[in-house]
Amino acid sequence: MDYHNVYNYHYNRTFYAVKSIFIDEFKKAKGKNRPFLSMANNILRQLNHFRDQKFEARLKEHAVKSYLVFLDRYSYYEGEKSEVISWVLENEALENFSKSSKYPYSSFIEDLAIRECLNEVGRHYGNYYDYYQLIYKHGCYDYFYLKDFVDCSFKGSLEYESMSSEGFDNNQEIVASFKGDDDLQVLENDDYKSQYDIGD
């Protein structure tokens, strides 16, 4: 089994589902004239709760040794993010995994990928708070990437400059590049869980 492909599949599926959920929540809140601060904090709180209570709890319950090895993966390997993930899943995490018919290794990788994606989305969203505030203000959802910009801070991006300008034109086309594009090969609501199929 190609563990890295399983990981990438679940990571990517979660990423696109969460991105859609965030945009839907932004639009709903904007339609109800909710303040950005309340809406943004609520989304982040739900995201963190969902990550911790569902995925992190299950990882700790069924595969704590493998989970801790994965979290410490950069002490085992140096290299590109995708390579390190692949190596640790094929070696140390697998070696420390307690086999169980109720929780197979593929389920561990799925939960791990979803947890890591939710964690990365939360980190990014918190760091790009001002950027998403402008998206909320202007309704510029084409700029909603949930990825870090390459070679500049978000405040140096064309998107941010465009939305910050007085005569903002949300039809202006902007091309962006991101960190981690190579690796890309709310949440308690049952409607979202079934619509976007994030975990079981």
Coordinates of C-alpha atoms in Angstrom, one line a residue:
M1 CA 0.0 0.0 0.0
D2 CA 1.3 3.5 -0.8
Y3 CA 0.7 5.2 2.5
H4 CA 1.7 8.6 1.2
N5 CA -1.0 8.5 -1.5
V6 CA -3.6 7.5 1.1
Y7 CA -2.5 10.4 3.3
N8 CA -2.6 12.9 0.4
Y9 CA -6.0 11.7 -0.7
H10 CA -7.6 12.4 2.7
Y11 CA -5.6 15.5 3.3
N12 CA -6.7 17.0 -0.1
R13 CA -10.3 15.9 0.3
T14 CA -10.5 17.5 3.7
F15 CA -8.8 20.7 2.5
Y16 CA -11.3 21.3 -0.3
A17 CA -14.2 20.5 1.9
V18 CA -13.1 22.8 4.7
K19 CA -12.4 25.6 2.2
S20 CA -16.0 25.2 0.9
I21 CA -17.4 25.2 4.4
F22 CA -15.4 28.4 5.3
I23 CA -16.7 30.2 2.2
D24 CA -20.3 29.1 2.9
E25 CA -20.0 30.3 6.5
F26 CA -18.5 33.6 5.4
K27 CA -21.4 34.2 3.0
K28 CA -24.0 33.2 5.5
A29 CA -22.6 35.5 8.2
K30 CA -22.2 38.4 5.7
G31 CA -25.8 37.9 4.6
K32 CA -26.9 38.3 8.2
N33 CA -24.6 41.3 8.8
R34 CA -22.6 39.5 11.5
P35 CA -19.3 41.2 12.6
F36 CA -16.2 39.5 11.2
L37 CA -14.6 39.0 14.6
S38 CA -17.5 37.0 15.9
M39 CA -17.8 34.9 12.8
A40 CA -14.1 34.3 12.4
N41 CA -13.6 33.3 16.0
N42 CA -16.6 31.0 15.9
I43 CA -15.3 29.2 12.8
L44 CA -11.8 28.7 14.4
R45 CA -13.3 27.5 17.7
Q46 CA -15.5 24.9 15.8
L47 CA -12.5 23.8 13.7
N48 CA -10.3 23.3 16.7
H49 CA -13.0 21.5 18.6
F50 CA -13.8 19.2 15.7
R51 CA -10.1 18.4 15.2
D52 CA -9.4 17.7 18.9
Q53 CA -12.6 15.9 19.8
K54 CA -12.9 13.7 16.8
F55 CA -9.6 13.1 15.2
E56 CA -6.9 13.8 17.8
A57 CA -8.9 11.9 20.4
R58 CA -9.3 8.9 18.1
L59 CA -5.6 8.9 17.2
K60 CA -4.6 9.0 20.9
E61 CA -7.1 6.3 21.8
H62 CA -6.1 3.8 19.1
A63 CA -2.6 4.6 18.0
V64 CA -0.9 7.0 20.4
K65 CA 2.7 5.7 19.8
S66 CA 2.4 6.0 16.0
Y67 CA 0.7 9.4 16.4
L68 CA 3.5 10.8 18.6
V69 CA 6.1 9.4 16.2
F70 CA 4.4 11.2 13.3
L71 CA 4.2 14.5 15.3
D72 CA 8.0 14.1 15.9
R73 CA 8.8 13.2 12.3
Y74 CA 11.4 15.8 11.7
S75 CA 13.6 14.4 14.4
Y76 CA 13.7 11.2 12.4
Y77 CA 14.2 12.7 8.9
E78 CA 15.3 15.7 7.0
G79 CA 13.9 16.5 3.6
E80 CA 10.9 17.9 1.8
K81 CA 7.6 17.7 3.7
S82 CA 6.1 15.1 1.4
E83 CA 9.2 12.9 1.6
V84 CA 9.4 13.1 5.4
I85 CA 5.7 12.2 5.7
S86 CA 6.1 9.2 3.4
W87 CA 9.2 7.9 5.1
V88 CA 7.8 8.1 8.6
L89 CA 4.5 6.5 7.6
E90 CA 6.4 3.6 5.9
N91 CA 8.8 3.1 8.8
E92 CA 8.6 4.4 12.3
A93 CA 4.8 5.1 12.5
L94 CA 4.1 1.6 11.0
E95 CA 6.5 -0.1 13.3
N96 CA 4.9 1.5 16.4
F97 CA 1.3 0.8 15.3
S98 CA -0.6 -1.8 17.3
K99 CA -2.5 -3.8 14.7
S100 CA -6.3 -4.0 15.3
S101 CA -9.1 -5.2 13.2
K102 CA -11.2 -2.4 14.6
Y103 CA -8.7 0.3 13.7
P104 CA -6.5 -0.6 10.7
Y105 CA -3.4 1.3 9.7
S106 CA -5.4 2.9 6.7
S107 CA -7.8 4.4 9.2
F108 CA -4.9 5.8 11.3
I109 CA -3.5 7.4 8.1
E110 CA -6.9 8.8 7.3
D111 CA -7.5 10.3 10.7
L112 CA -3.9 11.6 10.8
A113 CA -4.3 13.3 7.4
I114 CA -7.6 15.0 8.4
R115 CA -6.2 16.1 11.7
E116 CA -3.1 17.5 10.1
C117 CA -5.1 19.3 7.4
L118 CA -7.5 20.8 10.0
N119 CA -4.4 21.9 12.1
E120 CA -2.7 23.5 9.1
V121 CA -5.9 25.3 8.0
G122 CA -6.4 26.6 11.6
R123 CA -2.8 27.8 11.7
H124 CA -3.0 29.6 8.3
Y125 CA -6.4 31.1 9.0
G126 CA -5.2 32.6 12.3
N127 CA -2.0 34.0 10.7
Y128 CA -3.9 35.5 7.8
Y129 CA -6.7 37.0 9.9
D130 CA -6.5 40.5 8.3
Y131 CA -6.5 39.0 4.8
Y132 CA -9.7 37.1 5.4
Q133 CA -11.2 40.1 7.0
L134 CA -10.8 42.0 3.7
I135 CA -12.3 39.0 1.8
Y136 CA -15.3 39.1 4.1
K137 CA -15.7 42.8 3.7
H138 CA -15.5 42.8 -0.1
G139 CA -16.9 39.3 -0.8
C140 CA -13.9 38.5 -2.8
Y141 CA -14.1 34.7 -2.6
D142 CA -11.8 34.1 -5.6
Y143 CA -9.0 35.2 -3.2
F144 CA -9.9 32.6 -0.6
Y145 CA -7.0 30.2 -0.8
L146 CA -6.3 28.9 2.7
K147 CA -2.6 28.6 1.7
D148 CA 0.4 30.7 2.5
F149 CA 1.8 33.0 -0.2
V150 CA 5.3 32.3 -1.6
D151 CA 8.0 34.9 -1.3
C152 CA 5.9 37.6 0.4
S153 CA 3.6 38.1 3.4
F154 CA -0.1 38.3 2.7
K155 CA 0.2 42.1 3.2
G156 CA 2.6 42.2 0.2
S157 CA 0.4 40.1 -2.0
L158 CA -1.4 41.6 -5.0
E159 CA -4.7 40.4 -3.6
Y160 CA -4.3 42.2 -0.3
E161 CA -3.1 45.4 -2.0
S162 CA -6.0 45.2 -4.4
M163 CA -8.6 44.7 -1.7
S164 CA -7.0 47.4 0.5
S165 CA -7.1 50.0 -2.2
E166 CA -9.9 52.6 -2.3
G167 CA -11.2 51.8 -5.7
F168 CA -11.2 48.1 -5.2
D169 CA -12.5 46.2 -8.3
N170 CA -13.4 42.6 -7.4
N171 CA -13.4 41.7 -11.0
Q172 CA -9.6 42.3 -11.3
E173 CA -7.8 39.1 -12.2
I174 CA -4.8 38.1 -9.9
V175 CA -2.6 35.1 -10.2
A176 CA -1.1 33.9 -6.9
S177 CA 1.5 31.3 -6.0
F178 CA 1.6 29.5 -2.7
K179 CA 3.9 27.5 -0.3
G180 CA 3.1 23.8 -0.3
D181 CA 1.4 23.6 -3.7
D182 CA 3.4 20.4 -4.4
D183 CA 1.9 18.8 -1.3
L184 CA -1.6 19.4 -2.3
Q185 CA -1.9 16.6 -4.9
V186 CA -18.3 24.1 10.5
L187 CA -17.6 21.2 11.2
E188 CA -19.8 19.6 13.8
N189 CA -22.8 20.4 11.6
D190 CA -24.2 17.1 10.3
D191 CA -25.2 18.8 7.0
Y192 CA -21.6 19.7 6.3
K193 CA -20.3 16.3 7.5
S194 CA -22.5 14.5 5.1
Q195 CA -22.2 17.0 2.2
Y196 CA -18.4 17.1 2.3
D197 CA -17.8 13.7 3.8
I198 CA -15.1 14.7 6.4
G199 CA -14.4 11.6 8.4
D200 CA -17.0 9.2 9.8

